[in-house]
Amino acid sequence: MALLRGDIERLLGTDMRLVGDEASGPIVEVDRLGHRGRISLFGGQMLEWQPAGHDPVLWLSDRAMFDQCVPIRGGIPVCWPWFGGHQTQDDWPSHGFARTNTWTFEHVDEGVPLARFALELPGLTDQSQYWPHASRPRIVYGIGETLSIAFEVTNIDPHPIEFTEALHTYFSVGDIENISISGLEASPYIDKLTGDECPATGASIAINAETDRIYQNLTGPIELHDEVLRRSITIEHSGASNVIVWNPWVEKLARLDDMGSAVAYRGMVCIETGNVSPAKIRLQPGERHRLVTGISVHKEA
Ligand code: TA6
């Protein structure tokens, strides 16, 4: 059962406050020593993160919908219990239902280096058509000079459960044609635009057209180097088999109403961590899986 605003406010830590309105639902705003973040309880979704002294790190569409119905375009949507289109049900929501339901505020860890708190997705009886299993999805956010997101799922069902998942991170970039993504040089990938399985390229990634790739055989952290903003963003991960790199470019962007202006694609790139088909997570009763992403920013001269 969703908590009332008053209940949530009583749970908040010293450097947190509740913002948002009737339409958007509760949004937790964190300011830990000047490192700022905003998390929407609708979707359990990180919307913004800006460490002190840096430009905003995450991209949030200026046409994102805050109606607690449509997925919020930007930040870090939680894709679960499936990634992309459902494998057998074409009419089911893209990227599952975790990002289109309201999470509850579980607890705050006081006195730790990062502002840390946990959200839980309540057992959603009205989602049983999609997910007739008992499971406990939970997210722990750590917000400060770095950002950590731990998405854990516990199987509390008497039967095994299987799912795919991703933390669908939208990064803000100075200009899409002046970035490079390294750390995936040795990773083969599936090109979702063609369906082709492609060998590792041995080179860093530049983006100059629609790009939608699922990288496999991960070897370590990913670096997003931004020539315009003169910064590098390091993306560390654990519990992930895949990194997905996505930019809609012109044509696909034009088909997405909530991406913003016709050139919005130039200011963003998605570098997502997850376990997506053909990889999947299978949990026996009582087992838990944790998908963890850690993000840090470094200025460059
Ligand atoms: O992660 C890349 C992707 O699967 C793309 O194919 C594109 O559909 C993107 O996610 C956004 O999906 P959404 O359902 O949020 O519009």
Tab-separated table of C-alpha atoms and ligand atoms in Angstrom:
chain	number	residue	atom	x	y	z
A	1	MET	CA	0.000	0.000	0.000
A	2	ALA	CA	1.470	3.345	-0.995
A	3	LEU	CA	2.585	5.474	1.959
A	4	LEU	CA	0.982	8.866	2.558
A	5	ARG	CA	3.204	11.912	2.096
A	6	GLY	CA	3.269	12.470	5.844
A	7	ASP	CA	4.449	8.901	6.452
A	8	ILE	CA	7.189	9.331	3.853
A	9	GLU	CA	8.300	12.676	5.312
A	10	ARG	CA	8.747	11.028	8.702
A	11	LEU	CA	11.081	8.474	7.077
A	12	LEU	CA	13.239	11.004	5.245
A	13	GLY	CA	16.833	11.590	6.252
A	14	THR	CA	18.290	14.935	7.321
A	15	ASP	CA	19.397	15.952	3.817
A	16	MET	CA	16.200	14.866	2.089
A	17	ARG	CA	12.864	16.508	1.451
A	18	LEU	CA	9.700	15.627	-0.404
A	19	VAL	CA	8.793	17.600	-3.522
A	20	GLY	CA	6.490	16.789	-6.425
A	21	ASP	CA	2.782	17.507	-6.769
A	22	GLU	CA	-0.539	15.765	-7.092
A	23	ALA	CA	0.162	14.915	-10.728
A	24	SER	CA	3.731	13.653	-10.378
A	25	GLY	CA	3.330	12.002	-6.988
A	26	PRO	CA	6.076	12.162	-4.331
A	27	ILE	CA	9.605	12.986	-5.488
A	28	VAL	CA	12.454	12.728	-2.976
A	29	GLU	CA	14.998	15.536	-3.291
A	30	VAL	CA	18.415	14.897	-1.773
A	31	ASP	CA	21.113	17.498	-1.118
A	32	ARG	CA	24.092	15.823	0.539
A	33	LEU	CA	26.856	18.461	0.928
A	34	GLY	CA	25.888	20.031	-2.393
A	35	HIS	CA	25.581	16.728	-4.249
A	36	ARG	CA	21.991	16.794	-5.449
A	37	GLY	CA	19.574	14.147	-6.661
A	38	ARG	CA	15.878	13.613	-7.264
A	39	ILE	CA	14.043	10.276	-7.204
A	40	SER	CA	10.428	9.735	-8.205
A	41	LEU	CA	8.498	7.177	-6.173
A	42	PHE	CA	6.492	6.584	-9.354
A	43	GLY	CA	8.787	4.139	-11.089
A	44	GLY	CA	11.256	4.162	-8.169
A	45	GLN	CA	13.242	6.166	-10.713
A	46	MET	CA	16.298	8.359	-10.326
A	47	LEU	CA	15.460	11.530	-12.272
A	48	GLU	CA	18.428	13.801	-11.682
A	49	TRP	CA	21.911	13.614	-10.173
A	50	GLN	CA	24.344	16.505	-10.057
A	51	PRO	CA	27.443	16.139	-7.865
A	52	ALA	CA	28.764	19.447	-6.522
A	53	GLY	CA	30.895	21.310	-9.074
A	54	HIS	CA	29.671	19.258	-12.062
A	55	ASP	CA	27.066	19.696	-14.775
A	56	PRO	CA	23.989	17.459	-14.444
A	57	VAL	CA	25.032	13.868	-15.180
A	58	LEU	CA	21.667	12.375	-16.145
A	59	TRP	CA	19.495	13.467	-19.063
A	60	LEU	CA	15.806	14.146	-18.414
A	61	SER	CA	13.551	15.062	-21.309
A	62	ASP	CA	11.970	18.496	-21.102
A	63	ARG	CA	8.843	16.774	-22.405
A	64	ALA	CA	8.900	13.940	-19.876
A	65	MET	CA	5.415	13.110	-18.611
A	66	PHE	CA	4.814	13.300	-14.842
A	67	ASP	CA	1.314	11.802	-14.745
A	68	GLN	CA	2.063	8.578	-12.816
A	69	CYS	CA	0.939	6.658	-15.864
A	70	VAL	CA	3.408	7.067	-18.736
A	71	PRO	CA	7.038	6.049	-18.053
A	72	ILE	CA	9.181	9.097	-17.230
A	73	ARG	CA	11.583	9.753	-20.139
A	74	GLY	CA	15.064	10.093	-18.745
A	75	GLY	CA	17.069	9.575	-15.566
A	76	ILE	CA	17.390	5.869	-14.770
A	77	PRO	CA	14.195	3.889	-15.539
A	78	VAL	CA	14.048	0.445	-13.930
A	79	CYS	CA	13.274	-2.162	-16.580
A	80	TRP	CA	11.808	-5.280	-14.921
A	81	PRO	CA	10.617	-8.102	-15.038
A	82	TRP	CA	11.398	-7.938	-18.722
A	83	PHE	CA	13.586	-5.735	-20.927
A	84	GLY	CA	12.287	-4.296	-24.201
A	85	GLY	CA	9.178	-5.886	-25.668
A	86	HIS	CA	7.794	-8.945	-23.868
A	87	GLN	CA	8.997	-12.110	-25.577
A	88	THR	CA	5.520	-13.550	-26.167
A	89	GLN	CA	2.969	-10.795	-25.429
A	90	ASP	CA	3.272	-7.994	-27.990
A	91	ASP	CA	0.705	-5.786	-26.249
A	92	TRP	CA	2.393	-5.845	-22.846
A	93	PRO	CA	4.217	-2.660	-21.730
A	94	SER	CA	7.737	-2.118	-23.043
A	95	HIS	CA	10.390	-2.727	-20.367
A	96	GLY	CA	7.978	-4.317	-17.874
A	97	PHE	CA	5.877	-2.643	-15.187
A	98	ALA	CA	8.375	-1.619	-12.459
A	99	ARG	CA	8.753	1.837	-14.041
A	100	THR	CA	4.993	2.427	-14.235
A	101	ASN	CA	4.074	1.627	-10.644
A	102	THR	CA	4.605	3.489	-7.392
A	103	TRP	CA	7.341	2.271	-5.073
A	104	THR	CA	7.197	2.689	-1.317
A	105	PHE	CA	9.875	4.272	0.841
A	106	GLU	CA	11.388	1.522	2.980
A	107	HIS	CA	14.163	3.029	5.073
A	108	VAL	CA	17.010	5.521	5.297
A	109	ASP	CA	20.570	4.781	6.399
A	110	GLU	CA	21.730	7.780	8.432
A	111	GLY	CA	25.382	8.628	9.068
A	112	VAL	CA	26.810	6.902	5.993
A	113	PRO	CA	29.017	8.613	3.352
A	114	LEU	CA	26.248	8.656	0.744
A	115	ALA	CA	22.622	9.609	1.350
A	116	ARG	CA	21.278	6.059	1.257
A	117	PHE	CA	17.699	4.872	1.183
A	118	ALA	CA	15.708	1.891	-0.022
A	119	LEU	CA	12.498	1.671	-2.022
A	120	GLU	CA	10.323	-1.380	-2.409
A	121	LEU	CA	7.810	-2.273	-5.085
A	122	PRO	CA	4.756	-3.563	-3.228
A	123	GLY	CA	3.177	-6.852	-4.243
A	124	LEU	CA	1.063	-5.660	-7.127
A	125	THR	CA	-2.077	-7.754	-7.283
A	126	ASP	CA	-3.225	-5.692	-10.271
A	127	GLN	CA	-0.073	-6.738	-12.156
A	128	SER	CA	-0.641	-10.464	-11.577
A	129	GLN	CA	-1.708	-10.798	-15.222
A	130	TYR	CA	1.878	-9.944	-16.109
A	131	TRP	CA	3.642	-11.496	-13.164
A	132	PRO	CA	1.789	-14.231	-11.215
A	133	HIS	CA	4.752	-14.729	-8.877
A	134	ALA	CA	5.659	-13.610	-5.344
A	135	SER	CA	8.881	-11.588	-5.484
A	136	ARG	CA	10.413	-8.628	-3.668
A	137	PRO	CA	12.004	-6.021	-5.960
A	138	ARG	CA	13.988	-3.463	-3.945
A	139	ILE	CA	16.270	-0.565	-4.866
A	140	VAL	CA	18.933	0.985	-2.649
A	141	TYR	CA	20.188	4.400	-3.780
A	142	GLY	CA	23.428	5.984	-2.567
A	143	ILE	CA	23.685	9.639	-3.570
A	144	GLY	CA	26.706	11.869	-3.016
A	145	GLU	CA	29.865	12.619	-4.967
A	146	THR	CA	29.212	9.258	-6.612
A	147	LEU	CA	25.932	7.535	-7.368
A	148	SER	CA	25.196	3.913	-6.575
A	149	ILE	CA	22.081	1.979	-7.479
A	150	ALA	CA	21.531	-1.575	-6.244
A	151	PHE	CA	18.478	-3.265	-7.737
A	152	GLU	CA	17.797	-6.523	-5.962
A	153	VAL	CA	15.057	-9.085	-6.498
A	154	THR	CA	14.246	-11.810	-3.974
A	155	ASN	CA	12.165	-14.811	-4.951
A	156	ILE	CA	9.597	-15.278	-2.173
A	157	ASP	CA	7.539	-17.648	-4.310
A	158	PRO	CA	7.485	-21.429	-3.781
A	159	HIS	CA	8.469	-21.815	-7.448
A	160	PRO	CA	11.479	-20.579	-9.482
A	161	ILE	CA	11.098	-17.184	-11.212
A	162	GLU	CA	12.845	-15.904	-14.335
A	163	PHE	CA	13.220	-12.313	-15.505
A	164	THR	CA	15.305	-9.898	-17.540
A	165	GLU	CA	16.174	-6.417	-16.284
A	166	ALA	CA	18.153	-3.237	-16.834
A	167	LEU	CA	18.976	0.073	-15.220
A	168	HIS	CA	18.227	2.185	-18.297
A	169	THR	CA	20.516	5.139	-17.620
A	170	TYR	CA	20.183	8.274	-19.762
A	171	PHE	CA	23.406	10.313	-19.657
A	172	SER	CA	23.557	14.006	-20.534
A	173	VAL	CA	26.268	14.777	-23.118
A	174	GLY	CA	27.537	18.037	-24.624
A	175	ASP	CA	27.121	16.749	-28.182
A	176	ILE	CA	26.519	13.175	-29.291
A	177	GLU	CA	29.097	13.387	-32.089
A	178	ASN	CA	31.793	14.499	-29.665
A	179	ILE	CA	31.769	11.580	-27.248
A	180	SER	CA	33.455	8.192	-27.143
A	181	ILE	CA	32.553	5.136	-25.097
A	182	SER	CA	35.375	2.845	-24.041
A	183	GLY	CA	35.488	-0.396	-22.058
A	184	LEU	CA	33.511	-2.466	-24.583
A	185	GLU	CA	36.294	-2.974	-27.138
A	186	ALA	CA	36.459	-6.715	-26.413
A	187	SER	CA	32.698	-7.269	-26.144
A	188	PRO	CA	30.675	-8.753	-29.012
A	189	TYR	CA	27.213	-7.291	-29.380
A	190	ILE	CA	23.756	-7.853	-30.797
A	191	ASP	CA	22.703	-5.037	-33.123
A	192	LYS	CA	19.001	-4.633	-32.304
A	193	LEU	CA	18.447	-2.628	-35.482
A	194	THR	CA	19.431	-5.538	-37.726
A	195	GLY	CA	19.278	-8.520	-35.350
A	196	ASP	CA	22.886	-9.316	-36.294
A	197	GLU	CA	25.341	-10.807	-33.825
A	198	CYS	CA	28.476	-8.695	-34.272
A	199	PRO	CA	32.050	-9.458	-33.187
A	200	ALA	CA	33.998	-7.228	-30.819
A	201	THR	CA	35.322	-4.209	-32.712
A	202	GLY	CA	38.504	-3.666	-30.712
A	203	ALA	CA	37.740	0.062	-30.762
A	204	SER	CA	35.925	2.632	-28.632
A	205	ILE	CA	32.382	3.541	-29.699
A	206	ALA	CA	31.459	6.739	-31.533
A	207	ILE	CA	27.807	7.547	-32.254
A	208	ASN	CA	26.810	9.049	-35.600
A	209	ALA	CA	23.537	7.267	-36.392
A	210	GLU	CA	20.734	5.413	-34.606
A	211	THR	CA	22.470	2.982	-32.282
A	212	ASP	CA	20.867	0.154	-30.298
A	213	ARG	CA	23.367	-2.493	-29.195
A	214	ILE	CA	23.373	-5.180	-26.499
A	215	TYR	CA	26.985	-5.849	-25.496
A	216	GLN	CA	27.942	-9.204	-23.962
A	217	ASN	CA	31.011	-10.770	-22.313
A	218	LEU	CA	31.645	-7.631	-20.250
A	219	THR	CA	35.229	-7.028	-19.178
A	220	GLY	CA	35.105	-4.115	-16.738
A	221	PRO	CA	34.044	-0.483	-16.204
A	222	ILE	CA	32.737	1.629	-19.056
A	223	GLU	CA	34.005	5.158	-19.674
A	224	LEU	CA	31.941	7.857	-21.373
A	225	HIS	CA	34.345	10.573	-22.541
A	226	ASP	CA	32.708	13.914	-23.314
A	227	GLU	CA	34.834	16.300	-25.404
A	228	VAL	CA	32.393	19.222	-25.093
A	229	LEU	CA	31.673	18.998	-21.364
A	230	ARG	CA	35.348	18.114	-20.765
A	231	ARG	CA	34.545	15.204	-18.484
A	232	SER	CA	34.615	11.447	-18.235
A	233	ILE	CA	31.899	9.382	-16.590
A	234	THR	CA	32.878	5.989	-15.205
A	235	ILE	CA	30.185	3.318	-15.040
A	236	GLU	CA	31.051	0.333	-12.850
A	237	HIS	CA	28.733	-2.644	-12.572
A	238	SER	CA	28.239	-5.994	-10.895
A	239	GLY	CA	25.597	-8.654	-11.411
A	240	ALA	CA	25.235	-7.581	-15.059
A	241	SER	CA	25.781	-9.696	-18.189
A	242	ASN	CA	25.009	-6.867	-20.600
A	243	VAL	CA	25.618	-3.226	-21.355
A	244	ILE	CA	23.141	-1.634	-23.746
A	245	VAL	CA	24.131	1.456	-25.764
A	246	TRP	CA	21.271	3.422	-27.299
A	247	ASN	CA	20.723	6.655	-29.157
A	248	PRO	CA	17.515	7.107	-31.183
A	249	TRP	CA	19.013	9.587	-33.661
A	250	VAL	CA	16.645	11.615	-35.868
A	251	GLU	CA	14.010	9.223	-37.221
A	252	LYS	CA	13.327	7.185	-34.067
A	253	LEU	CA	13.327	10.335	-31.943
A	254	ALA	CA	10.617	11.776	-34.198
A	255	ARG	CA	8.456	8.745	-33.304
A	256	LEU	CA	8.836	9.319	-29.549
A	257	ASP	CA	6.534	12.101	-28.327
A	258	ASP	CA	8.299	12.649	-25.021
A	259	MET	CA	11.937	12.889	-26.097
A	260	GLY	CA	11.798	16.670	-26.517
A	261	SER	CA	12.959	18.846	-29.423
A	262	ALA	CA	13.961	17.419	-32.808
A	263	VAL	CA	17.621	17.689	-31.788
A	264	ALA	CA	17.201	16.217	-28.291
A	265	TYR	CA	19.083	13.109	-29.461
A	266	ARG	CA	22.249	15.225	-29.633
A	267	GLY	CA	22.265	15.764	-25.860
A	268	MET	CA	21.914	12.229	-24.592
A	269	VAL	CA	23.160	8.682	-24.768
A	270	CYS	CA	21.885	5.633	-22.888
A	271	ILE	CA	24.500	3.322	-21.379
A	272	GLU	CA	22.473	0.719	-19.515
A	273	THR	CA	23.529	-2.229	-17.370
A	274	GLY	CA	21.402	-5.323	-17.045
A	275	ASN	CA	20.653	-8.899	-17.883
A	276	VAL	CA	18.733	-9.001	-21.125
A	277	SER	CA	17.781	-11.720	-23.565
A	278	PRO	CA	19.304	-14.170	-24.299
A	279	ALA	CA	20.750	-13.728	-20.783
A	280	LYS	CA	18.155	-13.918	-17.993
A	281	ILE	CA	18.058	-14.331	-14.234
A	282	ARG	CA	16.536	-17.485	-12.775
A	283	LEU	CA	15.983	-17.562	-9.013
A	284	GLN	CA	15.054	-20.595	-6.981
A	285	PRO	CA	12.708	-20.002	-4.021
A	286	GLY	CA	14.467	-17.808	-1.455
A	287	GLU	CA	17.292	-16.760	-3.792
A	288	ARG	CA	18.185	-13.111	-4.414
A	289	HIS	CA	19.942	-11.347	-7.306
A	290	ARG	CA	21.574	-7.898	-7.128
A	291	LEU	CA	22.292	-5.709	-10.130
A	292	VAL	CA	24.585	-2.860	-9.045
A	293	THR	CA	25.683	0.208	-11.000
A	294	GLY	CA	28.158	2.786	-9.693
A	295	ILE	CA	28.629	6.110	-11.500
A	296	SER	CA	31.361	8.718	-10.948
A	297	VAL	CA	32.348	11.873	-12.837
A	298	HIS	CA	35.821	13.273	-13.480
A	299	LYS	CA	36.661	16.668	-14.956
A	300	GLU	CA	39.198	16.794	-17.741
A	301	ALA	CA	41.534	19.725	-18.398
B	1	TA6	O1	17.447	0.276	-24.311
B	1	TA6	C1	17.212	0.652	-25.635
B	1	TA6	C2	15.728	0.485	-25.935
B	1	TA6	O2	15.323	-0.858	-25.780
B	1	TA6	C3	15.463	1.014	-27.348
B	1	TA6	O3	15.168	-0.037	-28.244
B	1	TA6	C4	14.306	1.981	-27.158
B	1	TA6	O4	13.069	1.332	-27.304
B	1	TA6	C5	14.564	2.459	-25.736
B	1	TA6	O5	14.931	1.278	-25.036
B	1	TA6	C6	13.443	3.233	-25.098
B	1	TA6	O6	12.382	2.374	-24.805
B	1	TA6	P1	11.037	3.066	-24.222
B	1	TA6	O7	10.062	1.943	-24.043
B	1	TA6	O8	11.412	3.718	-22.916
B	1	TA6	O9	10.636	4.082	-25.241
